[in-house]
Coordinates of C-alpha atoms and ligand atoms in Angstrom, one line a residue:
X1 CA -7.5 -49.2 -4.0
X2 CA -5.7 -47.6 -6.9
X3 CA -7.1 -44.1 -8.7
X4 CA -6.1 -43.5 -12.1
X5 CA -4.5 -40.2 -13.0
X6 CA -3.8 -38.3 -16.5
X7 CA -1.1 -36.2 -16.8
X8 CA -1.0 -34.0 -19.3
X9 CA 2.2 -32.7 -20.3
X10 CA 2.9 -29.2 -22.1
X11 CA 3.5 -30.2 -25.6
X12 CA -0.2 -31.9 -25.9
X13 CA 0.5 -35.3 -25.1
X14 CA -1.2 -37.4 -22.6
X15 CA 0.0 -40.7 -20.1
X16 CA -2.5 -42.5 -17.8
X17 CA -0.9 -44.1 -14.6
X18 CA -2.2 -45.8 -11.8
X19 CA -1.7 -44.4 -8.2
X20 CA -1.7 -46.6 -5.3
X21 CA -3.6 -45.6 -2.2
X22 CA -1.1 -43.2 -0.2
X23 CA 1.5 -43.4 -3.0
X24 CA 2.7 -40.1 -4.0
X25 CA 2.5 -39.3 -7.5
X26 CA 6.0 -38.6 -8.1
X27 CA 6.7 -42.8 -7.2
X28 CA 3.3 -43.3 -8.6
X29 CA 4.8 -41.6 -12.5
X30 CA 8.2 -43.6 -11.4
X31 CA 6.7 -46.9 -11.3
X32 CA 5.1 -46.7 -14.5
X33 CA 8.1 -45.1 -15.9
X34 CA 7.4 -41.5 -16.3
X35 CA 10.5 -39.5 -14.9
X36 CA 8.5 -36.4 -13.5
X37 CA 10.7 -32.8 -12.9
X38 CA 12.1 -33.8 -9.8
X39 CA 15.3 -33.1 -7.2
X40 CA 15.0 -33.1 -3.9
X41 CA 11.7 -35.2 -3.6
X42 CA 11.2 -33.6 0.1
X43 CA 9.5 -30.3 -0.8
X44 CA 11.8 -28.0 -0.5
X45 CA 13.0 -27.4 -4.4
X46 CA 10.2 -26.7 -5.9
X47 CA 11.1 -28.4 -9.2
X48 CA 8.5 -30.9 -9.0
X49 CA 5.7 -28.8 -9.0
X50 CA 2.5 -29.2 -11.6
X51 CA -1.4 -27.8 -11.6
X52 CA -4.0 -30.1 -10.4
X53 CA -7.2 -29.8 -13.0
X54 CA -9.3 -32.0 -11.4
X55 CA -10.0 -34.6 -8.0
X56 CA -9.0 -34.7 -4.8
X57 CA -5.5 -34.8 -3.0
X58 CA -3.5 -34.0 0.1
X59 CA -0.4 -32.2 -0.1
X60 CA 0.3 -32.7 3.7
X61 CA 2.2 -30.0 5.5
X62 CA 6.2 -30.9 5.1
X63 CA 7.2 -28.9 2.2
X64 CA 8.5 -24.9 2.2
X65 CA 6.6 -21.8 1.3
X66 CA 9.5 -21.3 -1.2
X67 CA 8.8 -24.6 -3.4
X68 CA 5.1 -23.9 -2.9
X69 CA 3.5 -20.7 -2.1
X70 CA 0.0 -21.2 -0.3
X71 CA -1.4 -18.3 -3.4
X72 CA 0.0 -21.3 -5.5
X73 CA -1.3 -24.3 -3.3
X74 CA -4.9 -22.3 -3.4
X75 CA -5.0 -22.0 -7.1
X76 CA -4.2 -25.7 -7.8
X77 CA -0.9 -26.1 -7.9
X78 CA 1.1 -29.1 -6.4
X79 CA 4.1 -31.0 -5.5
X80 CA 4.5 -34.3 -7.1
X81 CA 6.8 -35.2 -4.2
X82 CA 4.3 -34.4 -1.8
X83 CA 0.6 -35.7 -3.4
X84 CA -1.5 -38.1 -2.2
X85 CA -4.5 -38.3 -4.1
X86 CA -8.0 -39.1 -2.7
X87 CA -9.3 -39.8 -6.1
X88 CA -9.3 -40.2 -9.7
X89 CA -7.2 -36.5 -10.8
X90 CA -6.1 -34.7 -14.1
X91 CA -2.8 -33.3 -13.3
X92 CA -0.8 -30.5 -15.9
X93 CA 2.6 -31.0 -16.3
X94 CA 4.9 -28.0 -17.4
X95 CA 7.2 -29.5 -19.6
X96 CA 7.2 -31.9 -22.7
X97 CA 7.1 -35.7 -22.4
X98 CA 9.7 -36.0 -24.1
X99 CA 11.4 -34.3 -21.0
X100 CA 10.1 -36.8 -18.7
X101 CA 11.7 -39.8 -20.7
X102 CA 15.5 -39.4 -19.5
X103 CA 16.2 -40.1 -15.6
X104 CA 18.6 -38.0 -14.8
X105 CA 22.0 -39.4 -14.9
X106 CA 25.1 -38.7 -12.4
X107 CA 28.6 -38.6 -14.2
X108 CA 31.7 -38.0 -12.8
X109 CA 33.9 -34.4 -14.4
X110 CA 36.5 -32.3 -13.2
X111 CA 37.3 -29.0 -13.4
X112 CA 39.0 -26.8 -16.3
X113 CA 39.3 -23.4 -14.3
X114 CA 37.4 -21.1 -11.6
X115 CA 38.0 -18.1 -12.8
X116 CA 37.1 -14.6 -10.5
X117 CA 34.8 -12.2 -12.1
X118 CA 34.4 -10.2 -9.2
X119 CA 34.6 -10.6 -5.4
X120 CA 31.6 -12.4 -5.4
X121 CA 31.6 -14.3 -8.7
X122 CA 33.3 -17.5 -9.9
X123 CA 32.6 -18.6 -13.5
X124 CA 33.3 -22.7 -13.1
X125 CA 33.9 -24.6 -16.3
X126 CA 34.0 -28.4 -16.4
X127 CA 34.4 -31.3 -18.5
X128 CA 33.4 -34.7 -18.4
X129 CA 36.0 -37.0 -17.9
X130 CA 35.2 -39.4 -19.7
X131 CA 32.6 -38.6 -23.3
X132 CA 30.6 -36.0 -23.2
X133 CA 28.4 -34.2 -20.3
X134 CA 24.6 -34.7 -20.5
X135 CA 22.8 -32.7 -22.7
X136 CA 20.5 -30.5 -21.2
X137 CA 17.5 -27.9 -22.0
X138 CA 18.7 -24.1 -21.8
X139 CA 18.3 -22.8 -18.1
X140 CA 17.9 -26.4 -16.8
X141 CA 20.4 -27.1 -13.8
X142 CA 22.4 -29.8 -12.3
X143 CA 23.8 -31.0 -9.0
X144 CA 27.6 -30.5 -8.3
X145 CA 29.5 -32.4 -5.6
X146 CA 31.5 -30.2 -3.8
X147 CA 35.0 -31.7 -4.0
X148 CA 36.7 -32.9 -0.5
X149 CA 32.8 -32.7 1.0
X150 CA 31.6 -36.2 1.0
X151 CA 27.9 -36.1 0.1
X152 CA 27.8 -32.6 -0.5
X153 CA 26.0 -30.9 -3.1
X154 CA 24.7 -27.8 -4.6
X155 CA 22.4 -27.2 -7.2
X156 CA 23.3 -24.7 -10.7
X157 CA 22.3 -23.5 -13.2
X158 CA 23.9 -23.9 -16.5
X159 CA 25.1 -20.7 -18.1
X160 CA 26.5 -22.2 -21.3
X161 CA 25.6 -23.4 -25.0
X162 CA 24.1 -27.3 -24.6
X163 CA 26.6 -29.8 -26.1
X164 CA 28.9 -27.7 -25.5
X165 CA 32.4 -29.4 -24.5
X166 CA 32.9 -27.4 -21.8
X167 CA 29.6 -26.2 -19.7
X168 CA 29.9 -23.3 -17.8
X169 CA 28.0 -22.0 -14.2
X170 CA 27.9 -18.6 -12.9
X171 CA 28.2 -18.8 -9.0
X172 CA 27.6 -16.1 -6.2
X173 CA 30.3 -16.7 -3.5
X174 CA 28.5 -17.2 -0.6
X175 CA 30.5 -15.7 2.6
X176 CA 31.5 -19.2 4.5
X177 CA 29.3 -21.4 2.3
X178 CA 30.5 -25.3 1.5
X179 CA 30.6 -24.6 -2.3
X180 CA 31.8 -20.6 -1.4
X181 CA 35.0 -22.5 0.6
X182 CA 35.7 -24.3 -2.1
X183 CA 36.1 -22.1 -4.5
X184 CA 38.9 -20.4 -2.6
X185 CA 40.8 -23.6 -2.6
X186 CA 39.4 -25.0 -6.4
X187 CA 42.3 -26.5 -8.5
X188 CA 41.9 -27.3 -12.2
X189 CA 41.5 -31.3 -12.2
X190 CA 39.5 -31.3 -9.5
X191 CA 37.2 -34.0 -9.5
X192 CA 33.3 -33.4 -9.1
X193 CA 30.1 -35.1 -10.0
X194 CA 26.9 -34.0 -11.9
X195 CA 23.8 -35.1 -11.1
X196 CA 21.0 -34.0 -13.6
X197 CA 19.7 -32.3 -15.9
X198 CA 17.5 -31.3 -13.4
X199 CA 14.3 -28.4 -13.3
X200 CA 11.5 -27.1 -15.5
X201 CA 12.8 -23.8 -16.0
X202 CA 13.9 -23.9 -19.7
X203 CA 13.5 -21.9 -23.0
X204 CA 10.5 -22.8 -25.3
X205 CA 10.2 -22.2 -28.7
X206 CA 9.4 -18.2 -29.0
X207 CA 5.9 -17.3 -30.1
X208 CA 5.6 -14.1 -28.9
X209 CA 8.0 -11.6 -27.4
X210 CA 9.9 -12.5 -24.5
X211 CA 10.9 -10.6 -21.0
X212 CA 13.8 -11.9 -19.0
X213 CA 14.3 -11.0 -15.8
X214 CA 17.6 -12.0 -13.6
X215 CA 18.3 -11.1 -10.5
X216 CA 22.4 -11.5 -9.4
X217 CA 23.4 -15.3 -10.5
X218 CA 19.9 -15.8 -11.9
X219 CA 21.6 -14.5 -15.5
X220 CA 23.2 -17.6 -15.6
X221 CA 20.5 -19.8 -16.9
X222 CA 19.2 -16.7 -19.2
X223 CA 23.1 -16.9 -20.9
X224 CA 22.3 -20.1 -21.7
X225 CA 18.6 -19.6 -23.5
X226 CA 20.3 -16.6 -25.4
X227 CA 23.2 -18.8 -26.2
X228 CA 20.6 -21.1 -28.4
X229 CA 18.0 -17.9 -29.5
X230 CA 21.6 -16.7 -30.7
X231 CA 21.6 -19.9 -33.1
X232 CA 18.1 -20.5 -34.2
X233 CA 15.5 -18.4 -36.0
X234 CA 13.8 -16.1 -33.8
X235 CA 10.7 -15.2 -36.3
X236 CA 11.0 -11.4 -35.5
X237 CA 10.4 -12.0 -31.6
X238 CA 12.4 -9.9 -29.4
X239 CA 14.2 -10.4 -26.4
X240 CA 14.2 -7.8 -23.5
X241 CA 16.9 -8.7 -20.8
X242 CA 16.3 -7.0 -17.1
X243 CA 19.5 -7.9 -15.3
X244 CA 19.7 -7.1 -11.3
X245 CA 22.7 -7.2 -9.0
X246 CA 23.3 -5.0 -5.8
X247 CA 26.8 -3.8 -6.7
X248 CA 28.2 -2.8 -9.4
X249 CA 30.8 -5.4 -9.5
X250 CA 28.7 -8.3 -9.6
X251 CA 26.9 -7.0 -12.5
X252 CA 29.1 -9.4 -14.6
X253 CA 28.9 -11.3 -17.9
X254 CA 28.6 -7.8 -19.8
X255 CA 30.6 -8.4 -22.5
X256 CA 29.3 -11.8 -23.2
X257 CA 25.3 -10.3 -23.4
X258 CA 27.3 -7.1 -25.4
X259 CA 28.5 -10.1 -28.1
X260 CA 25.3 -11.7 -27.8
X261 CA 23.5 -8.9 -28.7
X262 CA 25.1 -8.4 -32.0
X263 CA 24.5 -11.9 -32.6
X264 CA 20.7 -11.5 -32.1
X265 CA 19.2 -8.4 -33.4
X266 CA 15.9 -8.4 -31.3
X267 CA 17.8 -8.4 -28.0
X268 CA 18.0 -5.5 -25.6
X269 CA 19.4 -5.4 -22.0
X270 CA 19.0 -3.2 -18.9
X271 CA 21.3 -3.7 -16.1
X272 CA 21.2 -2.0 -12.9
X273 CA 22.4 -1.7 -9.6
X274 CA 19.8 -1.5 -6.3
X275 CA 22.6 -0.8 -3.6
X276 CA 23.0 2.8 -2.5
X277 CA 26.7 4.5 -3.6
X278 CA 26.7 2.5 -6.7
X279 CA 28.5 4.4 -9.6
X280 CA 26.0 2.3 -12.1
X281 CA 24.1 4.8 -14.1
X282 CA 20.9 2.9 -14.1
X283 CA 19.7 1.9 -10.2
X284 CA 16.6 0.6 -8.4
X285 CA 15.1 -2.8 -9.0
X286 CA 14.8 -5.0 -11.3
X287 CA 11.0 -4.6 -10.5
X288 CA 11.7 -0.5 -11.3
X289 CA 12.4 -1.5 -15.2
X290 CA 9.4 -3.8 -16.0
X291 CA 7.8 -1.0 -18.2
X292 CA 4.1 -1.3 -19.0
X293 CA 5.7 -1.8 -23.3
X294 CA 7.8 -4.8 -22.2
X295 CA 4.5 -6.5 -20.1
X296 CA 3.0 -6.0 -24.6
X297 CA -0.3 -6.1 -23.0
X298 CA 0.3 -9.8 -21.0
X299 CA 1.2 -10.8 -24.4
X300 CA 4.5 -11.7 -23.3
X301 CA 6.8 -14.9 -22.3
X302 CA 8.7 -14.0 -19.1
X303 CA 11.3 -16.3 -17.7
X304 CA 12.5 -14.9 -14.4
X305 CA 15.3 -16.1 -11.9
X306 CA 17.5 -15.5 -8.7
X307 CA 16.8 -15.5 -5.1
X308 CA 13.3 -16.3 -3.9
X309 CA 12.3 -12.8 -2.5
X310 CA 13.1 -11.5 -5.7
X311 CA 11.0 -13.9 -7.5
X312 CA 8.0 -13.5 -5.5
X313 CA 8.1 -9.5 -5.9
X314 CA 8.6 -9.9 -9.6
X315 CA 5.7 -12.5 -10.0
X316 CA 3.4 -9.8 -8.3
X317 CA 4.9 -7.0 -10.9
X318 CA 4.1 -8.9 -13.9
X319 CA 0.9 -9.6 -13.3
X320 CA -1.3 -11.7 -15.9
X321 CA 1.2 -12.6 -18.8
X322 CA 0.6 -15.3 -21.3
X323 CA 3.4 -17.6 -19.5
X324 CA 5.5 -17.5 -16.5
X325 CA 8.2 -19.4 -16.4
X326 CA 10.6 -19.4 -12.7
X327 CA 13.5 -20.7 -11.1
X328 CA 14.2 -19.9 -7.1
X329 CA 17.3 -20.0 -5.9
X330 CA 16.5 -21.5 -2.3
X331 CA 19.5 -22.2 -0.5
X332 CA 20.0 -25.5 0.4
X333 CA 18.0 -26.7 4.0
X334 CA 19.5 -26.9 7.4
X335 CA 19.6 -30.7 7.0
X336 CA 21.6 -30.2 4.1
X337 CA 24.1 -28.0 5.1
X338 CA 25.6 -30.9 7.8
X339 CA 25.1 -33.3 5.1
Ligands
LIG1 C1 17.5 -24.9 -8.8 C2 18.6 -24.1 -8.2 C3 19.6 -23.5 -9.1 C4 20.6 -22.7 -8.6 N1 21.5 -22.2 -9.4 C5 22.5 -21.3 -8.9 C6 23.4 -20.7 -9.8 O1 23.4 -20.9 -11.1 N2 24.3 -19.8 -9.3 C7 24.4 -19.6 -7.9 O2 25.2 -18.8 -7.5 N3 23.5 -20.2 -7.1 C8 22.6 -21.1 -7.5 N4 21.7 -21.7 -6.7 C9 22.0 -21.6 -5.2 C10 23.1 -22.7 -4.8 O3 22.6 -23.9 -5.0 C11 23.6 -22.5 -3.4 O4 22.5 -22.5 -2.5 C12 24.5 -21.3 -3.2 O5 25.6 -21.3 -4.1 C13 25.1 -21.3 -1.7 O6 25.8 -22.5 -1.6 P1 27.1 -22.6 -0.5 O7 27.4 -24.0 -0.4 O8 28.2 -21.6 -0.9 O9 26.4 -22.1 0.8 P2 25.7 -23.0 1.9 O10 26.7 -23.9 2.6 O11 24.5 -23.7 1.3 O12 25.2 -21.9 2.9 C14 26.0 -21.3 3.9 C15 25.2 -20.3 4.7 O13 24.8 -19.2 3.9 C16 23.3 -19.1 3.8 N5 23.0 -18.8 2.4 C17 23.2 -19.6 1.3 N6 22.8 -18.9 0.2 C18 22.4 -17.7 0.6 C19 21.9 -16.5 0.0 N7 21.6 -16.5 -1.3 N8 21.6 -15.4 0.7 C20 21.8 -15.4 2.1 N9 22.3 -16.5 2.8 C21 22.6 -17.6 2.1 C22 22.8 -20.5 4.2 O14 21.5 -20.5 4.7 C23 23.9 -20.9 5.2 O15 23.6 -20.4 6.5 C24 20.7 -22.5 -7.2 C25 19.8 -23.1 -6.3 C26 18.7 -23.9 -6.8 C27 17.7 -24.5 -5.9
LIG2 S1 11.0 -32.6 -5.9 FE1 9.2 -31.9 -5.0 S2 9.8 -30.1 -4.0 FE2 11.7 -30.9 -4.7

């Protein structure tokens, strides 16, 4: 028995495929090559997630509350990865097909520099070695091999301009971490590989004004959408930045957002600090700053991003908004740390 499923993709565009009984959507789309936002393919990342508009399905019970809420699995969303359907469906897609095209590719790089912006902050830069890295959509991430860790990898977020020679990522130093270790022992040449781009977290065209909101290395894909709004035509939309960090010190990348806002005149930033004894003049949340202006009546594009908790408290903030674009960062699974 096969049922038929549309999927209909952000920018209007529609593909028909046919879904074997018990097939998950995500092979079903792969076998009739559609490349579907996907990672991990085991429910944990999230990134494959869509809204069922119509029929039947199981979503079984193996994925995390962090790639799927059950608010989220209640009002129709789903994992790809996950789906089985029972019957004919109509599934949304958040991103273009002309996203879905490209597989992601894996190419081998190495580093130019880790460079220390704070205790808890390494700015990576790497090359390809060989042409150029993939081109990817602004916030869209990839997964790093973590040099001397066979098998091991970690997913980031791009915090540089696309095309870009060099790409950049932003990463929080976690205490005893397999990417956190290597960083203390990182060498310019070493040798990594990228898999991706990966993730439907990326900048569309701005129609209305638009609220970021960043919580610690979460900034990092939100350098990279301001790196392009700082090159294209903005049509009079503004930009509102809320950018979160315990300390003080993490609260880094300042000068880059000072350039960038001279380079885009609707762009305004609010940084601030939530840990007690911080000297930063503006503390609390980022959930604090979300004034009732910057929500423009829901008539607002918000991209948010950082840890999971931090997601979840901003989605209930916001409330309604015309569209509500995310990124977790879930830390990778038990089964993965070992790996
Ligand atoms: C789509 C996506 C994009 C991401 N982009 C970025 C990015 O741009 N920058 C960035 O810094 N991170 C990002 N992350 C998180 C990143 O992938 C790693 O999880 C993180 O860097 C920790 O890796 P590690 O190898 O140092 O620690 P691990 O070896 O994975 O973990 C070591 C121990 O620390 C715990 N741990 C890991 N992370 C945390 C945490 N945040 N809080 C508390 N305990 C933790 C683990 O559970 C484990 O016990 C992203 C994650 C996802 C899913
Ligand atoms: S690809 Fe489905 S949750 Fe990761």
């Amino acid at each position: 028995m096969t049922y038929r499923i549309a999927l209909n993709f952000e920018d209007g565009a529609t593909r028909f495929i046919d879904c074997n009984d018990g097939e998950k959507v995500l092979d079903a789309a792969y076998r009739n090559k559609i490349n579907l936002p996907m990672d991990c393919s085991d429910g944990v990342c999230g990134t494959c997630k869509c809204h069922c508009e119509q029929g039947g399905y199981d979503l079984g019970d193996e994925y995390i509350e962090d790639a799927l809420t059950e608010d989220e699995a209640e009002q129709g969303f789903v994992l790809t990865c996950q789906m089985v359907v029972s019957s004919d469906c109509v599934i949304s897609v958040p991103v273009a097909a002309s996203a879905c095209k490209l597989a992601p590719a894996t190419m081998e790089a190495e580093l130019v520099a880790a460079e220390r912006l704070s205790e808890n902050r390494v700015r990576l830069s790497v090359k390809a070695t060989q042409g150029a890295l993939p081109t990817f959509l602004p916030g869209q991430y990839v997964n790093l091999s973590i040099p001397g860790l066979d098998g091991v990898h970690r997913s980031y977020s791009f915090s540089s301009l696309p095309g870009a020679e060099v790409a950049t990522f932003l990463i929080r130093n976690v205490d005893g971490g397999a990417m956190g270790s290597y960083l203390e022992r990182a060498r310019p040449g070493d040798r990594m590989t990228l898999h991706g781009p990966l993730g439907s977290f990326y900048l569309r065209e701005p129609k209305r004004p638009i609220l970021m909101i960043a919580g610690g290395t979460g900034v990092a894909p939100m350098l990279s959408m301001l790196e392009v709004l700082a090159e294209q035509d903005m049509g009079g939309q503004s930009v509102h930045l809320i950018y979160g960090a315990h300390d003080q010190a993490d609260l880094v990348e300042i000068e880059r957002l000072d350039a960038l806002k001279t380079r885009i005149p609707g762009l305004t930033v609010v940084s601030t600090c939530s840990g007690a004894d911080n000297a930063h003049p503006v503390k609390g949340r980022v959930t604090d700053h979300i004034g009732a202006d910057r929500l423009n009546g829901g008539d607002v594009d918000v991209y948010l991003c950082g840890p999971p908790e931090m997601v979840e408290s901003v989605r209930g903030a916001v409330g309604d908004v015309a569209n509500l674009y995310f990124e977790k960062f879930i830390p990778a699974q038990p089964e993965e740390l070992a790996a």
